[in-house]
Structure formats: structure tokens, C-alpha cells
Short mmCIF file of C-alpha atoms and ligand atoms in Angstrom, two decimals:
data_model
loop_
_atom_site.label_atom_id
_atom_site.label_comp_id
_atom_site.label_asym_id
_atom_site.label_seq_id
_atom_site.Cartn_x
_atom_site.Cartn_y
_atom_site.Cartn_z
CA MET Y 646 58.50 63.01 35.57
CA ILE Y 647 61.68 63.13 34.41
CA LYS Y 648 60.92 64.03 31.13
CA LYS Y 649 62.52 62.36 28.08
CA LEU Y 650 63.84 66.19 26.83
CA ILE Y 651 66.18 64.67 23.68
CA CYS Y 652 66.54 68.37 22.22
CA GLY Y 653 69.34 69.20 19.63
CA ALA Y 654 72.17 69.39 22.21
CA PHE Y 655 71.50 65.99 23.36
CA LEU Y 656 71.58 64.05 20.47
CA VAL Y 657 75.05 65.57 19.64
CA PHE Y 658 76.29 64.37 22.76
CA PHE Y 659 74.95 60.95 22.46
CA SER Y 660 76.71 60.64 18.85
CA LEU Y 661 79.74 61.78 20.31
CA ALA Y 662 80.47 59.46 22.69
CA GLY Y 663 82.18 57.14 20.14
CA THR Y 664 85.50 57.15 22.21
CA HIS Y 665 84.32 55.31 25.10
CA ALA Y 666 86.17 52.26 26.45
CA GLN Y 667 84.26 49.60 28.50
CA SER Y 668 86.03 48.64 31.40
CA PRO Y 669 87.05 44.56 31.72
CA MET Y 670 85.85 45.18 35.38
CA ALA Y 671 82.10 45.88 34.11
CA ALA Y 672 80.98 41.83 34.14
CA GLU Y 673 82.59 41.17 37.50
CA ILE Y 674 81.16 44.61 39.10
CA ASP Y 675 77.55 43.17 38.02
CA ARG Y 676 78.05 39.74 39.38
CA ARG Y 677 79.28 41.12 42.26
CA THR Y 678 76.74 43.81 42.96
CA GLN Y 679 74.44 40.59 43.62
CA LEU Y 680 76.72 39.61 46.26
CA VAL Y 681 76.76 42.98 48.05
CA VAL Y 682 73.24 44.26 47.68
CA GLU Y 683 72.09 41.88 50.96
CA ASN Y 684 74.47 43.99 52.96
CA VAL Y 685 73.67 47.15 50.79
CA VAL Y 686 70.32 47.03 51.54
CA ARG Y 687 71.06 46.49 55.49
CA TRP Y 688 72.95 49.23 56.25
CA ARG Y 689 70.73 51.16 54.37
CA ARG Y 690 67.54 50.49 56.81
CA ASP Y 691 70.01 51.00 59.67
CA PHE Y 692 71.43 54.44 58.68
CA HIS Y 693 67.40 55.30 58.28
CA GLU Y 694 66.14 54.16 61.14
CA HIS Y 695 69.18 56.22 62.68
CA PRO Y 696 69.27 59.48 61.29
CA GLU Y 697 71.79 62.32 62.26
CA LEU Y 698 72.11 65.42 61.78
CA GLY Y 699 74.85 67.54 60.05
CA ASN Y 700 78.13 67.27 61.60
CA ARG Y 701 76.33 65.14 63.84
CA GLU Y 702 77.56 61.87 61.81
CA THR Y 703 79.34 60.52 64.14
CA ARG Y 704 77.82 57.28 64.59
CA THR Y 705 77.33 56.83 61.20
CA ALA Y 706 80.84 57.69 60.36
CA LYS Y 707 82.02 55.26 62.21
CA ILE Y 708 80.31 52.43 60.37
CA VAL Y 709 81.86 53.85 57.71
CA ALA Y 710 85.12 53.87 59.34
CA ASP Y 711 84.89 51.07 60.13
CA HIS Y 712 83.84 48.76 57.40
CA LEU Y 713 86.73 50.71 55.39
CA ARG Y 714 89.28 49.73 57.84
CA LYS Y 715 87.86 46.04 57.39
CA LEU Y 716 88.49 46.68 53.91
CA GLY Y 717 92.15 46.87 53.84
CA MET Y 718 92.03 50.73 52.92
CA GLU Y 719 93.65 53.67 53.95
CA VAL Y 720 91.10 55.26 56.20
CA ARG Y 721 91.26 59.25 57.56
CA THR Y 722 88.34 60.28 60.33
CA ASP Y 723 87.01 63.44 61.48
CA VAL Y 724 87.51 65.35 58.13
CA ALA Y 725 85.49 68.22 58.46
CA HIS Y 726 84.04 66.67 61.89
CA THR Y 727 82.58 63.90 60.96
CA GLY Y 728 83.82 63.26 57.03
CA VAL Y 729 85.46 59.70 56.18
CA VAL Y 730 88.10 59.41 53.33
CA GLY Y 731 89.64 55.96 53.05
CA LEU Y 732 91.72 55.02 50.13
CA LEU Y 733 91.93 51.66 47.51
CA ARG Y 734 94.98 51.69 46.06
CA GLY Y 735 94.18 48.89 42.76
CA GLY Y 736 96.70 46.59 42.08
CA LYS Y 737 97.89 48.40 38.76
CA PRO Y 738 99.15 52.22 38.69
CA GLY Y 739 96.53 54.66 36.65
CA LYS Y 740 94.83 57.64 37.62
CA VAL Y 741 92.80 58.56 40.69
CA VAL Y 742 88.86 58.61 41.17
CA GLY Y 743 86.70 59.98 43.61
CA LEU Y 744 83.54 58.82 44.28
CA ARG Y 745 81.27 60.99 47.02
CA ALA Y 746 78.60 60.18 49.68
CA ASP Y 747 76.89 62.85 51.33
CA MET Y 748 75.93 61.50 55.22
CA ASP Y 749 73.16 63.71 56.72
CA GLY Y 750 69.84 64.09 57.76
CA LEU Y 751 67.37 66.81 58.01
CA PRO Y 752 65.08 68.24 61.18
CA VAL Y 753 61.52 66.66 59.40
CA THR Y 754 59.72 64.12 61.50
CA GLU Y 755 59.49 60.94 60.02
CA GLN Y 756 55.86 59.86 58.51
CA VAL Y 757 56.59 56.91 56.72
CA ASN Y 758 55.27 53.98 57.11
CA VAL Y 759 58.50 51.38 57.33
CA PRO Y 760 58.85 49.50 60.13
CA PHE Y 761 63.45 51.24 59.93
CA ALA Y 762 61.08 54.61 60.26
CA SER Y 763 63.20 57.64 61.83
CA LYS Y 764 62.23 58.46 65.57
CA VAL Y 765 65.21 60.15 65.88
CA LYS Y 766 64.83 63.75 68.11
CA ALA Y 767 67.30 65.81 67.88
CA THR Y 768 68.40 69.61 68.66
CA TYR Y 769 68.86 72.39 66.03
CA ASN Y 770 69.39 75.48 66.59
CA GLY Y 771 67.62 75.51 70.09
CA GLN Y 772 64.93 73.60 67.98
CA GLU Y 773 63.52 70.50 69.42
CA VAL Y 774 63.21 69.27 66.35
CA GLY Y 775 62.27 65.41 64.57
CA VAL Y 776 65.36 64.00 62.48
CA MET Y 777 65.02 61.85 59.06
CA HIS Y 778 66.73 61.10 55.90
CA ALA Y 779 63.84 63.00 53.78
CA CYS Y 780 67.14 63.61 51.54
CA GLY Y 781 68.10 59.55 50.89
CA HIS Y 782 71.54 60.66 52.35
CA ASP Y 783 71.03 57.28 54.10
CA ASN Y 784 70.78 55.76 50.74
CA HIS Y 785 74.14 57.45 49.23
CA VAL Y 786 75.73 56.31 52.24
CA ALA Y 787 74.88 52.32 51.96
CA ILE Y 788 75.58 52.80 48.20
CA LEU Y 789 79.41 53.57 48.80
CA MET Y 790 80.13 51.06 51.11
CA GLY Y 791 78.59 48.38 48.76
CA VAL Y 792 81.01 50.03 46.10
CA ALA Y 793 83.67 49.93 48.84
CA GLU Y 794 83.21 46.53 49.48
CA LEU Y 795 82.18 45.12 45.55
CA PHE Y 796 86.48 47.30 45.19
CA ALA Y 797 88.54 45.93 47.17
CA GLY Y 798 87.75 42.10 46.25
CA MET Y 799 88.44 43.31 42.71
CA LYS Y 800 91.75 45.25 43.86
CA ASP Y 801 94.61 43.83 42.09
CA GLN Y 802 92.26 44.61 38.39
CA LEU Y 803 92.07 47.56 39.14
CA PRO Y 804 93.99 50.69 37.25
CA GLY Y 805 95.01 53.62 39.48
CA THR Y 806 93.64 54.63 42.85
CA VAL Y 807 90.15 55.33 44.44
CA LYS Y 808 89.16 57.80 46.66
CA PHE Y 809 85.95 57.15 48.74
CA LEU Y 810 84.85 60.37 50.02
CA PHE Y 811 82.10 60.60 53.11
CA GLN Y 812 81.04 63.91 53.71
CA PRO Y 813 79.21 65.74 56.65
CA ALA Y 814 76.57 68.08 56.03
CA GLU Y 815 75.14 68.29 53.03
CA GLU Y 816 72.50 70.45 53.67
CA GLY Y 817 74.52 72.82 55.53
CA ALA Y 818 76.64 73.08 59.11
CA PRO Y 819 74.18 74.21 61.73
CA ILE Y 820 74.31 77.67 62.26
CA GLY Y 821 77.58 79.10 63.59
CA GLU Y 822 79.94 75.85 63.21
CA GLU Y 823 81.63 75.51 59.11
CA GLY Y 824 81.39 71.95 57.54
CA GLY Y 825 80.32 70.02 54.23
CA ALA Y 826 82.37 69.31 51.19
CA ALA Y 827 83.77 73.27 51.09
CA LEU Y 828 85.48 72.25 54.83
CA MET Y 829 87.09 68.46 53.53
CA VAL Y 830 88.08 70.45 50.81
CA LYS Y 831 90.04 73.20 53.27
CA GLU Y 832 91.14 70.16 55.61
CA GLY Y 833 92.87 68.33 52.35
CA ALA Y 834 90.57 65.44 51.74
CA PHE Y 835 90.59 65.82 47.83
CA ASP Y 836 94.79 66.35 47.80
CA ASN Y 837 97.42 63.32 47.99
CA PRO Y 838 95.91 62.09 45.99
CA LYS Y 839 94.22 64.63 44.28
CA PRO Y 840 91.09 63.08 42.52
CA ASP Y 841 91.02 63.11 38.15
CA ALA Y 842 87.01 63.08 38.29
CA VAL Y 843 84.44 62.67 41.23
CA PHE Y 844 81.24 61.74 40.65
CA GLY Y 845 78.54 61.66 42.48
CA LEU Y 846 74.80 60.73 42.44
CA HIS Y 847 70.96 61.85 44.34
CA VAL Y 848 68.26 59.25 44.56
CA TRP Y 849 65.35 61.66 42.90
CA ALA Y 850 61.39 61.78 43.59
CA SER Y 851 61.11 63.28 40.65
CA GLY Y 852 61.98 60.09 38.15
CA ASN Y 853 60.31 55.79 38.80
CA VAL Y 854 63.02 53.60 40.09
CA GLY Y 855 65.66 52.18 37.21
CA HIS Y 856 65.70 56.29 35.67
CA ILE Y 857 69.15 57.95 35.68
CA GLY Y 858 69.47 61.30 34.55
CA VAL Y 859 71.86 63.06 33.53
CA ARG Y 860 72.75 66.77 32.40
CA SER Y 861 75.64 68.40 30.88
CA GLY Y 862 77.68 71.85 32.24
CA ALA Y 863 75.63 73.64 34.68
CA THR Y 864 72.78 71.31 36.96
CA MET Y 865 71.63 72.34 40.06
CA ALA Y 866 71.57 76.23 41.14
CA SER Y 867 74.05 77.47 43.20
CA SER Y 868 72.87 79.22 46.55
CA ASP Y 869 72.96 82.40 48.19
CA VAL Y 870 71.59 83.86 51.47
CA LEU Y 871 70.43 87.34 51.29
CA ARG Y 872 69.80 89.37 54.55
CA ILE Y 873 68.53 93.14 54.25
CA THR Y 874 68.19 95.66 57.30
CA VAL Y 875 66.56 98.44 56.26
CA ARG Y 876 66.63 101.30 58.59
CA GLY Y 877 64.32 104.10 58.75
CA LYS Y 878 62.68 106.69 61.82
CA GLN Y 879 60.33 105.34 64.06
CA THR Y 880 57.02 107.18 64.23
CA HIS Y 881 53.41 107.33 65.00
CA GLY Y 882 51.49 105.53 63.30
CA ALA Y 883 48.92 107.99 62.68
CA VAL Y 884 51.73 111.15 61.48
CA PRO Y 885 53.78 108.89 59.25
CA TRP Y 886 56.00 113.02 58.02
CA GLY Y 887 57.47 112.68 61.52
CA GLY Y 888 59.39 109.22 60.78
CA ILE Y 889 60.60 107.69 57.86
CA ASP Y 890 59.13 104.55 57.51
CA PRO Y 891 61.37 101.03 56.74
CA VAL Y 892 58.02 99.17 56.38
CA VAL Y 893 57.05 100.67 52.81
CA VAL Y 894 60.43 100.91 52.03
CA THR Y 895 60.81 97.35 52.24
CA SER Y 896 57.54 96.46 50.45
CA GLN Y 897 58.73 98.92 47.55
CA ILE Y 898 62.27 96.68 47.98
CA VAL Y 899 61.21 93.37 47.22
CA LEU Y 900 58.93 94.45 44.44
CA GLY Y 901 62.07 96.21 42.90
CA LEU Y 902 63.83 92.71 43.66
CA GLN Y 903 61.32 90.91 41.32
CA THR Y 904 61.99 92.62 38.81
CA ILE Y 905 65.80 91.91 38.67
CA ALA Y 906 65.32 88.72 36.81
CA SER Y 907 62.10 89.36 34.77
CA ARG Y 908 62.65 92.45 33.87
CA GLN Y 909 66.36 93.20 34.05
CA LEU Y 910 68.17 90.21 33.15
CA ASP Y 911 68.06 87.96 29.84
CA VAL Y 912 65.27 84.87 30.84
CA THR Y 913 66.44 83.05 27.57
CA LYS Y 914 69.72 82.58 28.47
CA THR Y 915 69.57 81.04 32.28
CA PRO Y 916 66.76 81.08 34.75
CA SER Y 917 67.23 82.33 37.95
CA ILE Y 918 64.94 83.37 40.91
CA ILE Y 919 66.01 85.86 44.35
CA THR Y 920 62.96 84.82 46.48
CA VAL Y 921 62.20 87.23 49.63
CA GLY Y 922 61.23 84.68 53.08
CA SER Y 923 61.52 86.64 55.83
CA ILE Y 924 60.23 89.58 56.46
CA HIS Y 925 60.67 91.05 60.33
CA GLY Y 926 60.14 94.45 61.61
CA GLY Y 927 57.32 96.04 63.98
CA VAL Y 928 56.09 95.81 67.08
CA ARG Y 929 52.34 97.72 67.17
CA TYR Y 930 49.76 98.21 64.99
CA ASN Y 931 50.24 102.17 64.99
CA ILE Y 932 53.93 102.61 65.76
CA ILE Y 933 55.88 102.53 62.33
CA PRO Y 934 59.31 100.91 63.65
CA ASP Y 935 62.87 101.99 63.26
CA GLU Y 936 63.89 98.74 61.53
CA VAL Y 937 63.09 96.01 58.79
CA GLN Y 938 64.69 92.97 58.15
CA LEU Y 939 64.23 90.84 55.24
CA GLU Y 940 65.22 87.61 54.22
CA GLY Y 941 65.92 85.60 50.83
CA THR Y 942 67.59 83.01 48.89
CA ILE Y 943 69.64 83.81 44.86
CA ARG Y 944 69.69 80.66 42.86
CA THR Y 945 71.34 81.16 39.50
CA PHE Y 946 73.22 78.51 37.16
CA ASN Y 947 76.11 80.95 35.88
CA ALA Y 948 78.05 81.65 38.19
CA ASP Y 949 78.46 85.85 36.27
CA VAL Y 950 74.92 85.99 36.11
CA GLN Y 951 75.20 85.18 40.06
CA ARG Y 952 77.53 88.33 40.38
CA GLU Y 953 75.25 90.75 38.26
CA ILE Y 954 72.69 89.23 40.46
CA HIS Y 955 74.64 90.10 43.91
CA ARG Y 956 74.75 94.16 42.68
CA ARG Y 957 72.02 94.73 41.51
CA ILE Y 958 70.37 93.49 44.76
CA LYS Y 959 72.47 96.01 46.31
CA LEU Y 960 72.16 98.83 43.83
CA THR Y 961 68.07 98.14 44.11
CA ALA Y 962 67.98 97.99 47.62
CA GLU Y 963 70.23 100.82 48.41
CA SER Y 964 68.63 102.96 45.69
CA ILE Y 965 64.99 102.99 46.80
CA ALA Y 966 66.03 103.62 50.66
CA ALA Y 967 67.99 106.58 49.41
CA SER Y 968 64.87 107.92 47.56
CA ALA Y 969 62.82 107.61 50.90
CA GLY Y 970 66.03 108.63 53.01
CA ALA Y 971 66.55 105.81 54.49
CA THR Y 972 69.59 103.01 54.62
CA ALA Y 973 69.74 99.41 53.59
CA ASN Y 974 72.78 97.43 54.40
CA VAL Y 975 72.80 94.39 52.10
CA VAL Y 976 74.63 91.17 53.34
CA ILE Y 977 75.48 88.41 50.80
CA THR Y 978 76.74 85.38 51.88
CA PRO Y 979 77.41 82.49 49.11
CA LEU Y 980 76.49 79.09 50.06
CA TYR Y 981 76.70 76.79 47.22
CA PRO Y 982 78.16 77.47 44.06
CA VAL Y 983 76.64 76.47 40.63
CA THR Y 984 76.81 72.04 39.96
CA ILE Y 985 78.77 71.83 36.97
CA ASN Y 986 78.86 68.36 34.82
CA ASP Y 987 82.34 68.79 32.95
CA PRO Y 988 81.01 68.16 29.64
CA LYS Y 989 83.52 66.43 28.48
CA LEU Y 990 83.41 63.97 31.20
CA THR Y 991 79.91 63.30 30.47
CA GLU Y 992 79.74 62.97 27.08
CA THR Y 993 82.65 60.52 27.65
CA MET Y 994 80.59 58.55 30.60
CA LEU Y 995 77.66 58.56 28.92
CA PRO Y 996 77.91 55.12 27.83
CA THR Y 997 78.31 53.70 30.62
CA LEU Y 998 74.97 55.23 32.41
CA ARG Y 999 73.48 53.73 29.06
CA ARG Y 1000 74.95 49.80 29.70
CA VAL Y 1001 74.28 50.54 33.09
CA ALA Y 1002 70.35 51.35 33.02
CA GLY Y 1003 69.70 50.59 29.32
CA ALA Y 1004 69.58 53.49 26.73
CA ASP Y 1005 66.15 54.21 26.65
CA MET Y 1006 66.18 54.56 31.13
CA VAL Y 1007 68.81 57.23 30.53
CA SER Y 1008 67.15 60.88 29.84
CA GLU Y 1009 68.58 64.76 30.58
CA GLN Y 1010 67.99 65.90 33.71
CA PRO Y 1011 66.33 68.96 33.90
CA LEU Y 1012 68.03 71.88 35.57
CA VAL Y 1013 67.72 71.80 39.66
CA MET Y 1014 67.14 74.73 41.42
CA PRO Y 1015 67.76 73.11 44.60
CA ALA Y 1016 71.50 73.27 45.21
CA GLU Y 1017 74.10 70.51 45.47
CA ASP Y 1018 77.50 70.41 47.89
CA PHE Y 1019 79.32 68.40 45.21
CA SER Y 1020 79.34 71.75 43.71
CA PHE Y 1021 82.82 72.01 45.55
CA PHE Y 1022 84.58 68.99 45.10
CA ALA Y 1023 83.68 69.38 41.08
CA GLN Y 1024 85.19 72.50 41.40
CA ARG Y 1025 88.41 71.39 41.50
CA ALA Y 1026 88.64 68.39 39.62
CA PRO Y 1027 86.53 67.24 36.65
CA GLY Y 1028 82.80 66.18 38.16
CA MET Y 1029 79.36 64.20 36.98
CA PHE Y 1030 76.83 64.07 39.66
CA VAL Y 1031 73.73 62.11 38.23
CA PHE Y 1032 70.36 61.90 39.23
CA LEU Y 1033 68.82 58.49 39.91
CA GLY Y 1034 64.79 58.25 40.10
CA ALA Y 1035 63.81 57.12 43.67
CA THR Y 1036 60.03 56.81 43.45
CA ARG Y 1037 58.29 53.10 42.80
CA LYS Y 1038 57.01 52.29 40.11
CA GLY Y 1039 53.22 52.86 39.10
CA VAL Y 1040 53.46 55.81 41.30
CA ASP Y 1041 53.53 59.35 39.28
CA PRO Y 1042 57.01 61.02 40.24
CA ALA Y 1043 55.10 63.83 39.72
CA THR Y 1044 52.84 63.41 42.73
CA ALA Y 1045 55.26 61.53 44.55
CA PRO Y 1046 56.61 63.66 48.12
CA ALA Y 1047 59.63 65.50 47.40
CA ASN Y 1048 63.02 64.85 49.18
CA HIS Y 1049 62.48 66.43 52.09
CA SER Y 1050 59.19 65.83 53.06
CA PRO Y 1051 58.11 63.83 55.81
CA LEU Y 1052 56.99 61.12 53.65
CA PHE Y 1053 59.83 61.16 51.20
CA ASP Y 1054 60.42 57.00 50.40
CA VAL Y 1055 62.64 55.38 47.97
CA ASP Y 1056 62.14 52.06 46.36
CA GLU Y 1057 65.23 50.09 47.15
CA GLY Y 1058 64.99 48.94 43.64
CA VAL Y 1059 67.57 52.06 43.57
CA LEU Y 1060 70.65 50.56 45.49
CA PRO Y 1061 71.78 48.20 43.05
CA LEU Y 1062 71.19 50.88 40.58
CA GLY Y 1063 73.65 53.17 42.51
CA VAL Y 1064 76.09 50.41 43.16
CA ARG Y 1065 76.65 49.64 39.61
CA THR Y 1066 76.55 53.23 38.66
CA LEU Y 1067 78.99 54.40 40.95
CA ALA Y 1068 81.16 51.51 40.41
CA ASN Y 1069 80.51 51.37 36.51
CA LEU Y 1070 81.49 55.19 36.16
CA ALA Y 1071 84.96 54.77 38.90
CA ALA Y 1072 85.60 51.22 36.79
CA ASP Y 1073 85.36 52.81 33.39
CA PHE Y 1074 87.38 56.33 33.47
CA LEU Y 1075 89.80 54.70 35.45
CA THR Y 1076 90.42 52.65 32.44
CA GLN Y 1077 90.16 54.61 29.13
CA ARG Y 1078 93.47 56.28 29.01
ZN1 ZN G 1265 68.42 67.93 50.95
ZN1 ZN G 1266 69.93 65.48 49.50
#
């Protein structure tokens, strides 16, 4: 359950938000949400039944692009492979606001018992897999299409421009391919016009439907891939002194890495994690191999800590290996930066969330260790990313199947709330001077 952590900082955060202007469009947005919600549910079920993996979202992208064109928007397609960018210029001059939805499904075989459950199969990194919207991105696409329709009908009242960013491959591009928000930015999706702020949301199993979780500052972790190759010298398992044992060196490195977060960094400041997820080496019980390979993930909530961890991992692995006469080659590949909710923007927009969901339904989002591609957009404009509870009422979110589970199930009550959340955030942002 999203805990209502009313900490000191959060109280300040509530009380400072007195300069907020409610958009005169708020009532109209709520009325129009009722008109689009039936379509949003229909779209969501259709996307759910036809999920597509990252960089392969061609069907989804076509439905999105056709919809935006029908609404009279300027539409750019094939951005970062399958991304779609729609531009809605309002009838009055003003700022530019970006709204983002991710479109990709996951290599998960669905086990949810709904009539529109996915039966799709695909090849993923050379393997036959089931495909499922196990992270709920089907909801995000449908919600943003609903917001597009709603705003297109209110175009004349709109003081500024809304940029709709439908992005591929949030979960990461297939091996050997580029993709996602970083590639969209590279291909100019965030330019001409550049948004003055960007908003995104995620349906989340760890809250009941109706709840919104939001956090100021670092919200979701950075994610890096760690690869270490330990080279020793092959020998007989009974004659270890005849070689250099990379299995023992690797074991020491795994333990050494665990002391970085727990013994070397100030754990009171910010959490961090180094996980070794795979170790491969050797072919036979009585041969000490030449080489062992190790892979893992690094998570942090602070770019300086991230850099420091990289430095210490290299030092730890190389020094341990050197002490045994082996070598360790450390390669760290950054995937996602920390997702940071701009504190000023978050403070200003909090009253909007409280109005949309009800004050007692908005609570401080605990830190989230998974990473988000949204972070690349939020590096270029003040960003705010919110979590919508998606677990049906009466079910304990603590035990509900998490995002990415084959049993991840979304209460569709989240859809109208999602439309109202994004539309009101955009309208209120454009209205503020
Ligand atoms: Zn996900
Ligand atoms: Zn996701």
C-alpha cells in the first residue's frame, strides 16, 4: 500500500503551494472525460489484447497516429522507430506542455483471466516468448489518446500548445538496437517546440485505484548494467597452485561489491543497490577455468553517488583481482538516469492532484527502485511523474501481483482518473503565469 508518510518535508510541500491557479477549463475537462472514457476503455482492451514489444509497436503506433490526425493535429511518426509525436496548438498563445505515454509490452505470458487477455507470441532476443502489457502501458496509451481527444475539442480555449509524446521501448530496446526516450530526444522529438514542462504517469500495483502517489525530487532510481570479466589461468582442479583461480576471485569480488553500499557510502543520505544477477564460468568440476563473467545492476537516486559507485566498483574488482594475480575488466553501461520530479513544478502542481483525486487520496510516493525512461525527458525540461494506484479496492496492494508479473491486473477505474490527471496537470500548467 502507498503509505501516507506525512513527513515534515511533505507538510512544507503542501503548505507552500498557495500560488496555484486552477484552470477555468477544469469543469469542462471533467465533463469531457465522461464523454471519452468509453473509448479509452475500448482502446485499452484492444491494446491489451495486441501487445507489442519495444521498437516493434507498429500496430499501436498506427492507431495512435490515425487518431491524432483525425483530431486535426500535426503528427510526426517513426520517431525512434515507432514513436508518434502529436502537436495541438491552442487558440490562445502560451507555454508548451509535454505529455508522455509509453507503448511497449513485455516478454511475459499473460495469466490474467480477462476476455481480452493477450495470446500474442513473438521472438525476443532469439527466444520464442509470450507478450503481455505486464507493466500497464496499454493504459498509458489509451489515457493519452483520451486526453488528446478531450483537448482537441477544447482547442479554442487552450492557452498554449500540448505536445503528445507516444514513446516506444520504455522497457529497453532489443539487444543491439537503440530506442526509447533517449533516441526520441536525439531525433528531435523534444524540440520545435520544446516543452516548458513534461508530465507522465504510471499505473502501479502497489496502490488501490483512486490513489495518486507523488514525490518531490529523486523518485525512481538510475539503472546501469555492470559486466565484469575476471581472467585467471586455467589449471587442474586438484592443482590450483598451477594456475590462477578466477572462480575464487569472482566470489571475493561479489562479496567486495556488497560492502560498497553497506560499508563505504553514507546510507542515511540516499539508498543504493549493487546486485550481481549472473555468474558464468567453467565447463567441468575438476578444471579451474581461465575466465569467469559476472553481470549485475546498479541502482541509485543521486548522480554523484552513481559516479562514486562506478569508481569504487572498478577499484574493488581490479584490486581484488590483482591481489590474486588475476585481472578484472569492468564495463558499466548506463541505461537510465535518476527520474527527478522538479521540486518547484511538483510543489506548484500538487493542488491539481489533490483536486483531481481528493486531498486524502494523494500521498507521498516512497522511493521506487525500478528505473524510468521518462527520466530522459525530465532531464530536458522540468518533469513530474506520478503513480496511479491500479489495484482494485478491497485487494491489499501489498500482496497484489506487481507490475511485470504475468498476473498483473489493472482496475479500469484508473482510466478516467488518468485522463483527468494528465489533462488537469496540462491545463493548470498552461494557465499559470
Ligand atoms: Zn515496466
Ligand atoms: Zn512501465
